[in-house]
PDB file of C-alpha atoms in Angstrom:
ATOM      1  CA  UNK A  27     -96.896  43.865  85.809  1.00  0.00           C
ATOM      2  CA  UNK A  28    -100.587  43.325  84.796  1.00  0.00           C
ATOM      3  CA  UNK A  29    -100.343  39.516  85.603  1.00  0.00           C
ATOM      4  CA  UNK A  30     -99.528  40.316  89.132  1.00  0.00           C
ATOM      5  CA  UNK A  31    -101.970  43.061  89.234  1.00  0.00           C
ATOM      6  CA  UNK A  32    -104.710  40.578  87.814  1.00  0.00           C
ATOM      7  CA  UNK A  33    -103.326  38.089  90.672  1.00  0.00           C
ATOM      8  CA  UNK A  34    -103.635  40.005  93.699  1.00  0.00           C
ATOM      9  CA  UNK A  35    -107.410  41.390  92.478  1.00  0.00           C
ATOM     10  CA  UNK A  36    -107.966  37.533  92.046  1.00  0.00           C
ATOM     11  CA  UNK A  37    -106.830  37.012  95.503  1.00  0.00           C
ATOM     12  CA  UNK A  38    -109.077  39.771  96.921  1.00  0.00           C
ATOM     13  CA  UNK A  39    -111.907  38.921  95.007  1.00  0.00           C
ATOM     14  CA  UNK A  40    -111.325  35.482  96.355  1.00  0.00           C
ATOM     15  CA  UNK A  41    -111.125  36.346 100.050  1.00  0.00           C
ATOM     16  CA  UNK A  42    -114.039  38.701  99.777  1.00  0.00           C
ATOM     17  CA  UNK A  43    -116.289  35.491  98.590  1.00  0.00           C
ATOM     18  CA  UNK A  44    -114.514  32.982 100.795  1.00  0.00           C
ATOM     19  CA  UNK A  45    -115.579  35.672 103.815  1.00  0.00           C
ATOM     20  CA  UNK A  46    -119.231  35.863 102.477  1.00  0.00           C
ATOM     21  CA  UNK A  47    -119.765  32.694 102.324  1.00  0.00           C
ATOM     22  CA  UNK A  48    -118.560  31.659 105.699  1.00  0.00           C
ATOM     23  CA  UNK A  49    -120.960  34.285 106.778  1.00  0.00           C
ATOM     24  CA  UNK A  50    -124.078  31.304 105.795  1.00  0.00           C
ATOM     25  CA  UNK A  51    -122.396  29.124 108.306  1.00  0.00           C
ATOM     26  CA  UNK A  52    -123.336  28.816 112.087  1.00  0.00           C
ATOM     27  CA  UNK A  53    -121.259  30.798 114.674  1.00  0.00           C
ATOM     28  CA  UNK A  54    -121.690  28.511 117.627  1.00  0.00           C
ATOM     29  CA  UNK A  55    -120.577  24.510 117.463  1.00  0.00           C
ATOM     30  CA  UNK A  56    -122.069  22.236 119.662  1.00  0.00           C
ATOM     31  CA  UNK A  57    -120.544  19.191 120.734  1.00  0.00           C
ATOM     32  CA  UNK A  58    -122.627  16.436 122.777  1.00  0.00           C
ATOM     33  CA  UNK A  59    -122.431  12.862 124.444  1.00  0.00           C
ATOM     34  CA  UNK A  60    -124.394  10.340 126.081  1.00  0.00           C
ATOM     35  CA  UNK A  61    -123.985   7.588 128.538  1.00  0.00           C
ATOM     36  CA  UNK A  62    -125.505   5.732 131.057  1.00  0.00           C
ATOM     37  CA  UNK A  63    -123.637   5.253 134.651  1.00  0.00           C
ATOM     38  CA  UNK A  64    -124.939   2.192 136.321  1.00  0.00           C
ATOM     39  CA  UNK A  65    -124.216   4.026 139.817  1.00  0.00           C
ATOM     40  CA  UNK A  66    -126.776   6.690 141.853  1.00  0.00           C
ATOM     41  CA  UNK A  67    -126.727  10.343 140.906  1.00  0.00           C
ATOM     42  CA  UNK A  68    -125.580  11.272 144.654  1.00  0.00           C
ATOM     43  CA  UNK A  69    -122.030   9.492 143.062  1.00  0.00           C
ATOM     44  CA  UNK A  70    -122.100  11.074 139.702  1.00  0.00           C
ATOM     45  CA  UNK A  71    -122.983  14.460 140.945  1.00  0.00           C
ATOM     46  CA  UNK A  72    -119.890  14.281 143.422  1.00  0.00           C
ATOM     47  CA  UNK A  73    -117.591  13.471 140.670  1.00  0.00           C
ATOM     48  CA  UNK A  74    -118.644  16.545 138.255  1.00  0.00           C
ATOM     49  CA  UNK A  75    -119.680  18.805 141.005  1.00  0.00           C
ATOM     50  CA  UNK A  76    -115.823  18.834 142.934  1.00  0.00           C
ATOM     51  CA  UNK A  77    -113.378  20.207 140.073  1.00  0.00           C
ATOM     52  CA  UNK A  78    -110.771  17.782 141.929  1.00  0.00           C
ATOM     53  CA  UNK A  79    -112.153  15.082 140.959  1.00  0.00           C
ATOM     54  CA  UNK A  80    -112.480  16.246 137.714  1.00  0.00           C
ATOM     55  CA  UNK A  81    -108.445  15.256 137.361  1.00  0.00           C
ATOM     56  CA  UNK A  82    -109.271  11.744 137.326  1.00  0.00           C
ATOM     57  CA  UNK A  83    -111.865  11.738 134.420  1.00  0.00           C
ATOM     58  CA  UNK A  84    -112.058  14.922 132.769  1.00  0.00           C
ATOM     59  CA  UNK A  85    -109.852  14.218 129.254  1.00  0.00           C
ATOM     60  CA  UNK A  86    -109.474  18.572 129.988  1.00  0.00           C
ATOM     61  CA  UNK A  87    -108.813  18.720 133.658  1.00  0.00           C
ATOM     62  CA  UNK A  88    -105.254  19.617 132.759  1.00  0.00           C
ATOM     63  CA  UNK A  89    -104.904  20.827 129.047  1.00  0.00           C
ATOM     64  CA  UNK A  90    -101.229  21.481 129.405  1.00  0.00           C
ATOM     65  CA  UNK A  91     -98.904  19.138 131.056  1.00  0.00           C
ATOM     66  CA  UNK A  92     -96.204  21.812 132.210  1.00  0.00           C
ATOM     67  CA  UNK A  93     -98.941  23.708 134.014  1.00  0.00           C
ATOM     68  CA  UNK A  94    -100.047  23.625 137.554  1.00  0.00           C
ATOM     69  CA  UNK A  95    -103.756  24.038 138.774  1.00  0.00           C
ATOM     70  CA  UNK A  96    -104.723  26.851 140.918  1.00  0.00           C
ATOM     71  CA  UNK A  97    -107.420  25.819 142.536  1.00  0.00           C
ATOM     72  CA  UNK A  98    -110.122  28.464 144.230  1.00  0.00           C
ATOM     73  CA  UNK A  99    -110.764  28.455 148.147  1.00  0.00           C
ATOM     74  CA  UNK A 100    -114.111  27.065 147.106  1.00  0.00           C
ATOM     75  CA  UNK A 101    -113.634  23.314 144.700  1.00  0.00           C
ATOM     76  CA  UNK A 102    -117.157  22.296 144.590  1.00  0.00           C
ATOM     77  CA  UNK A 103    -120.419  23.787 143.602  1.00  0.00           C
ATOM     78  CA  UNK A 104    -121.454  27.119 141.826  1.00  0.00           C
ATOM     79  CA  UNK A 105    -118.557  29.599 141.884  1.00  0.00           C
ATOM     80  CA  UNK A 106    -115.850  27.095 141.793  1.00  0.00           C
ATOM     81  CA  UNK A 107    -112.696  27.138 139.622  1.00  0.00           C
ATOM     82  CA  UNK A 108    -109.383  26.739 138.615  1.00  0.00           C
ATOM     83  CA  UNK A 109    -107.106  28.011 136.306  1.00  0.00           C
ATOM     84  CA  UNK A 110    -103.707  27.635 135.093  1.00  0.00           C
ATOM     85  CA  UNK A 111    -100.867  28.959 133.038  1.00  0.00           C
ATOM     86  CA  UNK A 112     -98.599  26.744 131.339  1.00  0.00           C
ATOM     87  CA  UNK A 113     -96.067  26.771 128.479  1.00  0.00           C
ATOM     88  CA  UNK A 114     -99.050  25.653 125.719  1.00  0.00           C
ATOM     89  CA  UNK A 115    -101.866  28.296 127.017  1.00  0.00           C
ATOM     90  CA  UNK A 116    -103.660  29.157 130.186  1.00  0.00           C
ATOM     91  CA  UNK A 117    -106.870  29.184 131.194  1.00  0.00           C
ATOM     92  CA  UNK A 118    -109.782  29.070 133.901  1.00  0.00           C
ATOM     93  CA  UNK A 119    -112.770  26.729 134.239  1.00  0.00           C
ATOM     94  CA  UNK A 120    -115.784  28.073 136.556  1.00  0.00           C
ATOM     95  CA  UNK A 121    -118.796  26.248 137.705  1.00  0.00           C
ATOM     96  CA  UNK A 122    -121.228  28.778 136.785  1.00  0.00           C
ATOM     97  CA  UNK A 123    -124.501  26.488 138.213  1.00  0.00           C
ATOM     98  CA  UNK A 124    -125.048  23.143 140.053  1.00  0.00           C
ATOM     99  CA  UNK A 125    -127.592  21.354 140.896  1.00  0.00           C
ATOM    100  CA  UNK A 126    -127.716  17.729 142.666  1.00  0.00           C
ATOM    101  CA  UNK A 127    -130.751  16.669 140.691  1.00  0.00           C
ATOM    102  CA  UNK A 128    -129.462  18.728 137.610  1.00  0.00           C
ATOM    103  CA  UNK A 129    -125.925  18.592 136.795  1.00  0.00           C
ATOM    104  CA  UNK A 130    -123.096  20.763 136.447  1.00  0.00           C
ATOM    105  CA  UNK A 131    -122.716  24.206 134.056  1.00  0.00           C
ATOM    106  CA  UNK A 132    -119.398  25.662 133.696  1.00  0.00           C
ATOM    107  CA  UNK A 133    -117.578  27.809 131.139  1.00  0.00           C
ATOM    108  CA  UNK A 134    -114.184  27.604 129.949  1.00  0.00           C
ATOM    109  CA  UNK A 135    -111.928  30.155 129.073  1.00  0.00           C
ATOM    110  CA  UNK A 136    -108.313  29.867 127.322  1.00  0.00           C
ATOM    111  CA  UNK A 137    -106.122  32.139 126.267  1.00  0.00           C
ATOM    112  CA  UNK A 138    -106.390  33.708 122.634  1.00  0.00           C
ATOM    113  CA  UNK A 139    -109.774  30.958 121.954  1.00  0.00           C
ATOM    114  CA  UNK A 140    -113.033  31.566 122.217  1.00  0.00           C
ATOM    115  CA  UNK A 141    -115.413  30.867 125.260  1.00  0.00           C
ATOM    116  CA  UNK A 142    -116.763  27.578 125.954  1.00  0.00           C
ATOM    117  CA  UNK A 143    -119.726  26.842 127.680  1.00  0.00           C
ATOM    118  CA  UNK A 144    -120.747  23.661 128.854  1.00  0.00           C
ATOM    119  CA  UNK A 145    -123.001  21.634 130.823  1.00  0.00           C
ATOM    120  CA  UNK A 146    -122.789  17.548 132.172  1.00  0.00           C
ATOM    121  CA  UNK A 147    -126.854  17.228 133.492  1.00  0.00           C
ATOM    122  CA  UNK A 148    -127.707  14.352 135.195  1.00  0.00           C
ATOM    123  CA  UNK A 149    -131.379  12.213 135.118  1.00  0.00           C
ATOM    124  CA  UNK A 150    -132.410   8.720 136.481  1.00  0.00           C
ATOM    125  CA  UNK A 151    -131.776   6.136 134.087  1.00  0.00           C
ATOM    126  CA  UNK A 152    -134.694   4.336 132.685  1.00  0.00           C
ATOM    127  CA  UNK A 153    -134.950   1.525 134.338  1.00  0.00           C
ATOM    128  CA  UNK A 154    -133.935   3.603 137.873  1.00  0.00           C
ATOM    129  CA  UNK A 155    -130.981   1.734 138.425  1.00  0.00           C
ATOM    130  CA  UNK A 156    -128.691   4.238 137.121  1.00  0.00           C
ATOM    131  CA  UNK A 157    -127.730   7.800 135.836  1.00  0.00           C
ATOM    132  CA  UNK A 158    -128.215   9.052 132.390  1.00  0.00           C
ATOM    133  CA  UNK A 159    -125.757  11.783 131.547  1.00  0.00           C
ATOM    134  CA  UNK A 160    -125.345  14.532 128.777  1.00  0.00           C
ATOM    135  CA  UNK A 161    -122.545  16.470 128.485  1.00  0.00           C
ATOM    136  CA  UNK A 162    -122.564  19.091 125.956  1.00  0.00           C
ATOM    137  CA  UNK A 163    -120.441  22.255 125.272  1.00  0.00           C
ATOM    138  CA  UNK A 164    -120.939  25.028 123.318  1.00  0.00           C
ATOM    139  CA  UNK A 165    -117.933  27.058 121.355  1.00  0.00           C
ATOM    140  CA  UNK A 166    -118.671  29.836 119.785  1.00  0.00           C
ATOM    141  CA  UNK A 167    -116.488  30.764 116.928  1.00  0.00           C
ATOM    142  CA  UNK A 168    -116.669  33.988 116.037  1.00  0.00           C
ATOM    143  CA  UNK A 169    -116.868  35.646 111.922  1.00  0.00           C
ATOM    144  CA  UNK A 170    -113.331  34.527 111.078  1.00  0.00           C
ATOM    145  CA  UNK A 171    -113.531  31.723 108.376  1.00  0.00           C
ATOM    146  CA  UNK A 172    -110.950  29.328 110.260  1.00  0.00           C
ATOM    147  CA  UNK A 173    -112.755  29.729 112.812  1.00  0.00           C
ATOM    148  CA  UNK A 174    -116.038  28.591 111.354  1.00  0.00           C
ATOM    149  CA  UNK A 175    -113.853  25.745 109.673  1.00  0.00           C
ATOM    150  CA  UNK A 176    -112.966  23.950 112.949  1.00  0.00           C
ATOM    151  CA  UNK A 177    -116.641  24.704 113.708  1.00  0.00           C
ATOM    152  CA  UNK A 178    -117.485  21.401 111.609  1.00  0.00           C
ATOM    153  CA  UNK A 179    -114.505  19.762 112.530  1.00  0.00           C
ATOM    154  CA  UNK A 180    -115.611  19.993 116.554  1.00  0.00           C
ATOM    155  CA  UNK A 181    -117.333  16.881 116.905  1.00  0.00           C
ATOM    156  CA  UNK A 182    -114.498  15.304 115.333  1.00  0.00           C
ATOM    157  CA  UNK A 183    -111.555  17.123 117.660  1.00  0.00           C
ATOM    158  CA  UNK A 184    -113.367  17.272 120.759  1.00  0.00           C
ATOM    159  CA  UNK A 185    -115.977  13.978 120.592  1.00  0.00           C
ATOM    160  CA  UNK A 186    -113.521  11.260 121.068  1.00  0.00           C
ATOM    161  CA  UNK A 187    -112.072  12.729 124.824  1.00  0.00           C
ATOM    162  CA  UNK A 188    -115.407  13.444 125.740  1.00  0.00           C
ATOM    163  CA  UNK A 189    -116.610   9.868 125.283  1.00  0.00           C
ATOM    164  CA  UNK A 190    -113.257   8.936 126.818  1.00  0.00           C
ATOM    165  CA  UNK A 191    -114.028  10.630 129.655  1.00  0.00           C
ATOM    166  CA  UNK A 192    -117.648   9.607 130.038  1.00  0.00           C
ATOM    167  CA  UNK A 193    -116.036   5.798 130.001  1.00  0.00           C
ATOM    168  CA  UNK A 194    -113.323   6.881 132.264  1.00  0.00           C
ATOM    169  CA  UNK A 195    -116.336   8.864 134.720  1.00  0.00           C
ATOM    170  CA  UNK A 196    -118.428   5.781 134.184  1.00  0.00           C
ATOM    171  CA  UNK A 197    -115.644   3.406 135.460  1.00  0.00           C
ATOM    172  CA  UNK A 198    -115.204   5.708 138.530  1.00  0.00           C
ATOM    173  CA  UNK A 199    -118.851   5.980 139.821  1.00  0.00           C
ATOM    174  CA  UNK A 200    -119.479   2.062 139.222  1.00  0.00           C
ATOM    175  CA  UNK A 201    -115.797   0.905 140.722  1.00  0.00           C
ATOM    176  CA  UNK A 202    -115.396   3.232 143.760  1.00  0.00           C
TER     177      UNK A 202
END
């Protein structure tokens, strides 16, 4: 009896510290990408600003295969959106600003996860031939320790389809 007594205080004790110390962590991750687009911002812009076309380079444009889109009467620009419901989860994206010089803000919001912002802004390339893009997002992650976990693993879940998608975008806008 006074082993498992002495285990379960062990186990609190350990939780309590395990808590504590993901407390020293940060409670947003940020993930980010780069690129340049050899194609005019007028073409990039129309790509991220119409959430249509965001099924044809957007690695997230539909998260669950079973699930249909529902788009909103209005596709492109600020208040835009779509959402779905699917066997996996269900969701809604909304274009919270756009600008043509700018870029595109949206959040993202699925089912029992937390909020997502994020943001795909748009600048002349360097030399002025092209489009320099940043796409970032934002996830914040609450004071659960799992959470704050897959906080340092989000570069390494979600990095990969966003530079996918930035090639796939890239291949778009250059290729018409």
């Amino acid at each position: 009896m006074r082993l498992f007594k002495l285990l379960g205080i062990s186990i609190v004790v350990l939780g309590i510290f395990v808590f504590l110390l993901s407390l020293m962590f940060p409670s947003t991750a940020v993930v980010e990408r780069t690129g340049v687009i050899q194609a005019p911002i007028d073409s990039v812009y129309a790509q991220i600003n119409d959430l249509k076309a965001w099924e044809n380079w957007n690695p997230w444009s539909r998260p669950d295969t079973t699930a249909q889109l529902v788009f909103s009467a209005q596709t492109a620009g600020t208040g835009a959106s779509y959402s779905w419901e699917g066997q996996l989860n269900s969701g809604k994206v909304t274009i919270i600003d756009s600008e043509v010089d700018k870029g595109v803000h949206y959040t993202l919001d699925i089912k029992n996860m937390h909020p997502v912002k994020g943001g795909i802004e748009l600048k002349p390339s360097f030399d002025g031939k092209g489009t320099a893009i940043f796409w970032h997002m934002e996830i914040k992650l609450g004071l659960a320790p799992w959470w704050k976990l897959r906080g340092f693993l989000a570069d390494r879940i979600y990095g990969p389809a966003m530079a996918d998608g930035l090639t796939r975008l890239s291949r778009l806008c250059e290729h018409p």
